Amino acid sequence: MAAISLQTATMAEEVKLFGTWASPFSRRIEVALKLKGVQFEYIEENLSNKSPALLKYNPVHKKIPVLVHNGKPVAESLVILEYIDETWKHNPILPADPYEKAMARFWAKYMDDKLWPAATKVVVSKGEEQKAVIEEIQEQLKTLESELKEKKFFGGESLGFVDIAANIIVFLLVAQEALGLMEILTEEKFPVLHEWYQRLVDDAVFKECVPPRERHLGFFKARFGSSTASK
Amino acid sequence: MLKNSFLCSSSRVSIASLTVVAMADEIILLDFWASHFGMRVRIALAEKGLKYEYREENLWNKSRLLLEMNPVHKKVPVLIHNGKPICESLMIVQYIDEVWKDKSPLLPSDPYQRAQARFWADYVDKKVPQLYHELGKKIWYTKGEEHEAGKKEFIECLKFFEGELGEKPYFGGENFGFEDVALVPLSCWFYTYESFGNFSVEDECPNLMAWAKRCGQKESVSSSLADPHKVHGFVMEMRKRLGID
């Protein structure tokens, strides 16, 4: 009996993250784990040749990211973020108040439901269609700016759930630069959001979790670049 | 003078009592009777035994209140709790579960089990638009090959849920919970899809049908789901309006 108790006591936390270097969804999980100081093993997946482990841990969607905690998998980035916040309770990323928490969930979902589809459209569209998508994105940024108001971060004094989910904007702006698109998040149009963005990318933990810049620019150029990029 | 003071103090007491009464929770639900998403919220409110004001929205002529309370998506359901709006049905259900946490918890307390419940509810959310607006619509709106294809894929979706449910009484296990709330509103549309599709959910997915009936035995579910015959009538109306009948 004593031997079994000892074994349980010394069983270290085993945390694994299956992700890809260019995915905002797996990068989000890295931010959360680092904010909480959780040691983890990172496994880079090749999406055109998914590992048996990934397929075992996420049979429903077969996607990254997947967090595996002591052998038990959790999938879907926003679900994983909440799991991390509830398991490692220090440095909370979600507010404690139920109403504020509901608001945080709403705006994080907004990033995935609105900003992400628009961002994926902008890199594949051309000419007039691309201009229209950029306008749509700017409408969304306007909405976000009025939500942010005077706050330092969406999470308040320090970055939280919504700021982490907003990492999609980083990817969008790298794509914009790589493809030579017109500037999307201008200081002139979005004074508040522009300042927030600088704070976000300067944050000590956040900046460790963005893809290496040159490699990321190269990725967008190779995949979506063409000679007919609009200005 | 004394008399006046007495009157004043008794008025103050009355005002204080009024204030206490007024501070009780004010809950308004903006909804549409046939909405899968709205039914989820109705179930959660009923599970917690909460009194609320239900306001029916005309989705083809949305109220100013709805547009004000949900300016981003302009959709139902919206829960307005003491003047503050919460949108997106699964977020509303979680909010209700967290505020009124002492009665009938819908989410488990263990973080891993909560993550599984959220994962499955999210899966249902991803499937619902396809089930109603693509596959379900093919069943009641189209004929021939398209109808058959829609029906086949619809039944496949149901079979996937059947597989996930297995022999469990509820999706989360022994107790009715978040995942069940997320999916069960679909069951009041079964009769409609069965009629137009000429199939039986019970034959194709016996466990799922048993689960739907089990959930339907709960007062919170039976009082929240739309009447299947009313749903059928609604679809008949839509078919007429679209010129297929």
XYZ file of C-alpha atoms in Angstrom:
476
model
C 0.000 0.000 0.000
C 2.788 2.395 0.985
C 4.721 1.581 -2.208
C 1.692 2.452 -4.377
C 1.217 5.797 -2.581
C 4.878 6.642 -3.128
C 4.471 5.870 -6.813
C 1.458 8.161 -7.134
C 3.262 10.923 -5.262
C 6.330 10.818 -7.472
C 4.435 10.461 -10.786
C 5.455 13.619 -12.574
C 2.966 15.596 -14.637
C 3.328 14.596 -18.231
C 2.176 17.282 -20.603
C 2.481 16.949 -24.372
C 1.393 19.387 -27.038
C 0.859 18.252 -30.625
C 1.017 21.278 -32.884
C 2.482 22.904 -35.968
C 4.857 25.849 -36.003
C 2.682 28.004 -38.270
C -0.691 27.401 -36.641
C -2.148 30.172 -34.456
C -4.254 27.519 -32.741
C -1.320 25.508 -31.409
C 0.697 28.680 -30.671
C -2.169 29.766 -28.375
C -1.651 26.694 -26.237
C 2.081 27.404 -25.972
C 1.279 30.900 -24.628
C -1.069 29.538 -21.970
C 1.303 26.788 -20.832
C 4.220 29.230 -20.629
C 2.134 31.797 -18.733
C 1.431 29.109 -16.173
C 5.014 27.856 -16.121
C 3.943 24.345 -17.138
C 6.713 22.150 -18.535
C 5.642 20.381 -21.680
C 6.948 18.299 -24.531
C 6.197 19.782 -27.929
C 5.611 17.467 -30.869
C 5.674 19.046 -34.338
C 3.154 17.385 -36.635
C 3.392 17.095 -40.390
C -0.164 17.778 -41.500
C 0.253 15.930 -44.775
C 1.444 12.885 -42.868
C -0.259 12.865 -39.497
C 1.235 10.720 -36.779
C -0.612 7.652 -35.450
C -0.481 9.344 -32.042
C -2.375 12.413 -33.300
C -4.988 10.264 -34.999
C -5.368 8.264 -31.803
C -5.689 11.344 -29.591
C -8.043 13.274 -31.876
C -9.968 10.699 -33.895
C -12.966 13.027 -34.391
C -11.257 15.986 -36.080
C -7.724 14.627 -36.662
C -6.394 18.144 -36.095
C -3.859 19.980 -34.019
C -3.566 21.260 -31.388
C -4.079 18.400 -28.995
C -2.952 18.603 -25.398
C -2.236 15.281 -23.733
C -2.099 15.498 -19.953
C -0.983 12.338 -18.189
C -2.109 10.347 -21.207
C -5.525 11.997 -21.516
C -6.169 14.088 -24.637
C -7.984 17.410 -24.941
C -8.720 18.908 -28.371
C -10.021 22.244 -29.767
C -7.855 25.213 -28.818
C -10.414 27.220 -26.809
C -11.478 24.065 -24.929
C -7.794 23.341 -24.203
C -7.238 26.901 -22.943
C -10.107 26.542 -20.469
C -8.794 23.152 -19.376
C -5.350 24.635 -18.755
C -6.868 27.514 -16.766
C -8.918 25.139 -14.597
C -6.061 22.691 -14.020
C -3.217 25.124 -13.280
C -5.044 27.802 -11.375
C -2.285 30.393 -10.860
C -1.957 33.317 -13.332
C -5.573 32.927 -14.461
C -6.357 33.748 -18.080
C -10.131 33.846 -17.640
C -11.945 36.212 -15.265
C -13.586 34.724 -12.164
C -16.841 36.654 -12.546
C -19.366 34.622 -14.610
C -20.478 37.625 -16.680
C -16.934 38.720 -17.486
C -16.095 35.090 -18.293
C -19.068 34.892 -20.687
C -17.817 38.066 -22.397
C -14.291 36.651 -22.692
C -15.634 33.443 -24.255
C -17.765 35.501 -26.661
C -14.847 37.583 -27.940
C -12.479 34.611 -28.191
C -15.098 32.810 -30.293
C -15.460 35.974 -32.386
C -11.802 35.622 -33.352
C -12.410 32.064 -34.564
C -15.824 32.555 -36.158
C -15.247 35.922 -37.858
C -11.604 36.942 -38.035
C -10.128 33.548 -38.919
C -12.420 32.787 -41.921
C -11.809 36.320 -43.245
C -8.050 35.934 -42.794
C -8.021 32.618 -44.664
C -10.079 34.221 -47.450
C -7.817 37.232 -47.831
C -4.742 35.152 -48.669
C -6.459 33.262 -51.468
C -8.520 36.038 -53.018
C -7.391 38.584 -55.593
C -8.259 42.042 -56.867
C -11.674 43.413 -56.008
C -12.656 40.358 -53.981
C -9.542 40.734 -51.850
C -10.287 44.436 -51.300
C -13.787 43.522 -50.122
C -12.426 40.952 -47.654
C -9.927 43.485 -46.285
C -12.811 45.909 -45.737
C -14.704 43.162 -43.932
C -11.679 42.532 -41.698
C -11.393 46.221 -40.945
C -15.049 46.270 -39.875
C -14.241 43.424 -37.495
C -11.203 45.298 -36.166
C -13.428 48.322 -35.580
C -15.741 46.133 -33.503
C -12.771 44.823 -31.517
C -11.435 48.323 -30.977
C -14.708 49.484 -29.438
C -14.705 46.412 -27.198
C -11.145 47.042 -26.036
C -11.852 50.665 -25.040
C -9.344 51.996 -22.466
C -8.044 48.611 -21.359
C -4.401 47.684 -21.650
C -5.340 44.203 -22.831
C -8.707 42.544 -23.452
C -7.930 40.678 -20.239
C -7.352 43.919 -18.304
C -3.914 44.654 -16.843
C -2.339 41.509 -18.221
C -3.042 39.407 -21.243
C -5.867 36.935 -21.001
C -8.087 34.533 -22.900
C -9.175 36.984 -25.596
C -5.666 38.372 -26.173
C -4.339 34.837 -26.593
C -7.157 34.011 -29.035
C -6.401 37.258 -30.874
C -3.038 35.860 -31.992
C -4.820 35.337 -35.339
C -4.147 39.045 -35.951
C -0.395 38.407 -35.812
C -0.727 35.779 -38.530
C -2.940 38.067 -40.580
C -0.417 40.912 -40.483
C 2.521 38.672 -41.380
C 0.486 37.437 -44.351
C -0.295 41.046 -45.282
C 3.405 41.896 -45.324
C 4.437 38.734 -47.157
C 1.864 39.212 -49.899
C 2.362 42.968 -50.241
C -1.201 43.819 -49.286
C -2.380 47.252 -48.199
C -1.875 47.943 -44.521
C -4.786 46.515 -42.575
C -4.248 47.598 -38.941
C -3.228 51.219 -39.479
C -2.515 53.469 -36.507
C -4.666 56.117 -38.124
C -7.764 53.967 -38.454
C -7.312 51.967 -35.250
C -5.368 54.042 -32.702
C -6.435 51.967 -29.699
C -6.076 48.545 -31.285
C -2.753 49.481 -32.849
C -1.306 50.307 -29.429
C -2.729 47.112 -27.943
C -1.149 45.140 -30.753
C 2.287 46.611 -29.985
C 1.820 45.660 -26.336
C 0.756 42.146 -27.306
C 3.710 41.404 -29.551
C 6.091 42.935 -26.980
C 4.805 40.773 -24.160
C 7.619 38.575 -22.882
C 5.689 35.301 -23.036
C 3.627 36.050 -26.144
C 6.623 36.926 -28.263
C 8.266 33.593 -27.514
C 5.262 31.920 -29.075
C 5.053 33.527 -32.506
C 6.521 31.747 -35.510
C 10.038 32.901 -36.471
C 9.443 35.942 -38.653
C 11.548 35.230 -41.736
C 10.382 31.655 -41.918
C 6.767 32.777 -41.499
C 7.028 35.414 -44.241
C 8.582 32.771 -46.487
C 5.754 30.372 -45.682
C 3.086 32.849 -46.845
C 5.021 33.869 -49.946
C 5.537 30.277 -50.991
C 1.963 29.213 -50.365
C -0.105 32.190 -51.405
C 2.240 34.604 -53.123
C 1.709 35.639 -56.729
C 2.648 38.481 -59.022
C -0.907 39.857 -58.957
C -1.088 40.830 -55.260
C -3.291 43.899 -54.817
C -2.106 47.129 -53.201
C -44.133 66.824 13.958
C -43.909 63.427 15.594
C -46.729 62.153 13.419
C -44.876 63.317 10.313
C -41.689 61.605 11.450
C -43.596 58.374 11.987
C -45.070 58.574 8.495
C -41.688 59.362 7.036
C -39.967 56.459 8.764
C -42.668 53.988 7.742
C -42.337 55.240 4.135
C -38.616 54.654 4.350
C -39.218 51.096 5.510
C -41.596 50.508 2.594
C -39.079 51.910 0.113
C -36.376 49.669 1.561
C -38.638 46.612 1.154
C -39.445 47.661 -2.408
C -35.741 47.937 -3.148
C -35.111 44.445 -1.794
C -37.929 43.027 -3.918
C -36.715 44.874 -7.002
C -33.220 43.433 -6.520
C -34.450 39.915 -7.336
C -33.027 38.552 -10.570
C -34.610 39.906 -13.700
C -34.202 37.411 -16.516
C -35.438 37.996 -20.045
C -34.933 35.533 -22.898
C -35.131 36.769 -26.497
C -35.865 33.676 -28.539
C -37.663 32.070 -31.481
C -39.958 29.128 -30.714
C -38.383 26.716 -33.231
C -34.750 27.647 -32.524
C -32.475 24.755 -31.577
C -30.202 27.235 -29.827
C -33.016 28.914 -27.918
C -34.318 25.579 -26.652
C -30.926 24.877 -25.075
C -31.260 28.009 -22.955
C -34.868 27.217 -22.024
C -33.758 23.788 -20.787
C -30.941 25.272 -18.682
C -33.251 27.871 -17.119
C -35.798 25.154 -16.325
C -33.132 22.867 -14.850
C -32.279 25.630 -12.404
C -35.937 26.365 -11.667
C -35.587 29.991 -12.760
C -38.441 32.367 -13.464
C -37.955 34.452 -16.584
C -39.777 36.491 -19.190
C -39.854 34.816 -22.592
C -40.047 37.176 -25.557
C -40.761 35.738 -28.973
C -38.753 37.345 -31.765
C -39.861 37.584 -35.371
C -36.633 36.674 -37.134
C -37.821 38.413 -40.291
C -38.454 41.621 -38.330
C -36.054 41.708 -35.399
C -36.877 43.890 -32.400
C -34.835 46.937 -31.538
C -34.016 45.299 -28.214
C -32.511 42.269 -29.934
C -30.399 44.425 -32.248
C -29.279 46.477 -29.246
C -28.493 43.485 -27.032
C -26.718 41.478 -29.753
C -25.317 44.064 -32.158
C -22.486 41.786 -33.289
C -24.491 38.774 -34.488
C -28.111 40.050 -34.286
C -29.256 36.536 -33.426
C -31.356 34.698 -30.865
C -31.109 33.520 -28.203
C -30.045 36.396 -25.993
C -30.330 36.179 -22.233
C -30.669 39.508 -20.469
C -29.799 39.137 -16.776
C -30.425 42.263 -14.713
C -30.047 44.336 -17.865
C -26.821 42.708 -19.064
C -26.924 40.634 -22.268
C -25.256 37.277 -22.823
C -25.204 35.836 -26.348
C -24.371 32.481 -27.981
C -26.405 29.592 -26.588
C -23.604 27.416 -25.197
C -22.082 30.449 -23.495
C -25.467 31.341 -22.035
C -25.891 27.783 -20.733
C -22.451 27.873 -19.108
C -23.221 31.283 -17.625
C -26.477 29.965 -16.145
C -24.621 26.928 -14.793
C -21.972 29.122 -13.161
C -24.283 31.738 -11.638
C -26.856 29.269 -10.283
C -24.290 26.674 -9.397
C -25.993 25.158 -6.392
C -28.782 23.452 -8.291
C -28.669 20.754 -11.000
C -25.124 21.283 -12.280
C -24.934 20.791 -16.044
C -21.160 20.580 -16.276
C -19.084 18.149 -14.211
C -16.671 19.559 -11.632
C -13.578 17.719 -12.878
C -11.601 19.826 -15.419
C -10.918 16.877 -17.750
C -14.579 15.844 -17.838
C -15.556 19.485 -18.358
C -13.177 19.631 -21.311
C -14.787 16.519 -22.812
C -18.271 18.010 -22.299
C -17.200 21.280 -23.973
C -15.511 19.397 -26.819
C -18.704 17.458 -27.570
C -20.960 20.476 -27.238
C -18.630 22.290 -29.665
C -18.849 19.302 -32.030
C -22.663 19.511 -31.930
C -22.395 23.243 -32.636
C -20.303 22.561 -35.714
C -22.790 19.946 -36.929
C -26.071 21.777 -36.221
C -25.967 24.230 -39.181
C -25.208 21.352 -41.534
C -27.939 19.153 -40.026
C -30.693 21.752 -40.296
C -29.768 24.018 -43.189
C -28.059 21.644 -45.532
C -29.040 18.027 -44.942
C -32.371 18.587 -43.201
C -33.341 21.119 -45.821
C -32.528 18.630 -48.600
C -34.914 16.212 -46.886
C -37.917 18.566 -46.756
C -37.151 20.822 -49.717
C -35.768 18.649 -52.498
C -36.683 15.525 -54.454
C -34.949 12.680 -56.203
C -31.174 12.256 -55.991
C -30.558 15.350 -53.887
C -33.228 14.281 -51.409
C -31.771 10.786 -51.118
C -28.232 12.116 -50.693
C -29.352 14.526 -47.969
C -31.254 11.788 -46.169
C -28.309 9.377 -46.324
C -25.853 11.902 -44.904
C -28.330 13.031 -42.244
C -28.755 9.454 -41.036
C -24.953 9.015 -41.046
C -24.650 12.029 -38.730
C -27.236 10.556 -36.403
C -25.368 7.237 -36.463
C -22.188 9.012 -35.434
C -24.005 10.410 -32.393
C -25.472 6.953 -31.772
C -21.954 5.548 -31.752
C -20.704 8.161 -29.330
C -23.644 7.601 -26.986
C -23.212 3.828 -26.953
C -24.959 2.173 -24.030
C -24.750 5.238 -21.811
C -27.996 6.766 -20.558
C -26.721 10.261 -21.404
C -23.820 11.578 -23.472
C -21.920 12.624 -20.345
C -22.574 9.312 -18.572
C -25.020 8.700 -15.760
C -26.401 12.203 -15.553
C -28.123 14.593 -17.921
C -25.690 17.387 -18.733
C -24.159 19.926 -21.080
C -23.726 17.668 -24.113
C -27.324 16.461 -23.835
C -28.574 20.061 -23.612
C -26.503 20.885 -26.695
C -28.049 18.140 -28.847
C -31.535 17.288 -27.547
C -33.441 20.140 -29.299
C -32.821 18.276 -32.580
C -35.209 15.564 -31.350
C -38.298 17.740 -31.791
C -37.418 17.880 -35.494
C -37.182 14.081 -35.843
C -40.874 13.733 -36.711
C -40.523 16.285 -39.511
C -37.429 14.653 -41.032
C -38.931 11.179 -40.640
C -42.119 12.237 -42.459
C -40.427 13.943 -45.368
C -37.543 11.501 -45.477
C -39.610 8.388 -45.037
C -37.373 6.772 -42.463
C -37.513 6.029 -38.757
C -34.922 7.391 -36.327
C -35.782 4.545 -33.974
C -34.971 1.932 -36.636
C -31.745 3.626 -37.715
C -30.530 4.734 -34.265
C -32.348 2.909 -31.446
C -30.023 4.146 -28.691
C -30.319 7.740 -29.821
C -34.104 7.471 -29.915
C -34.141 5.941 -26.433
C -31.920 8.798 -25.247
C -34.263 11.377 -26.784
C -37.243 9.788 -25.032
C -35.305 9.581 -21.750
C -34.453 13.294 -21.966
C -38.049 14.056 -22.938
C -39.223 12.547 -19.661
C -37.499 15.372 -17.854
C -39.811 18.295 -17.164
C -37.091 20.792 -18.119
C -36.795 19.238 -21.593
C -40.455 18.531 -22.317
C -41.445 22.062 -21.339
C -38.688 23.609 -23.480
C -38.799 21.708 -26.744
C -41.157 22.795 -29.504
C -44.097 20.542 -30.272
C -42.965 18.189 -33.095
C -46.308 18.629 -34.884
C -46.010 22.399 -34.728
C -42.517 22.076 -36.232
C -43.953 19.913 -39.015
C -46.660 22.519 -39.660
C -44.002 25.228 -39.803
C -42.053 23.314 -42.461
C -45.278 22.690 -44.440
C -45.832 26.469 -44.390
C -42.275 27.076 -45.633
C -42.749 24.558 -48.449
C -45.938 26.381 -49.515
C -44.168 29.729 -49.364
C -41.310 28.366 -51.440
C -43.794 26.977 -53.929
C -43.178 23.262 -53.576
C -46.647 22.281 -52.378
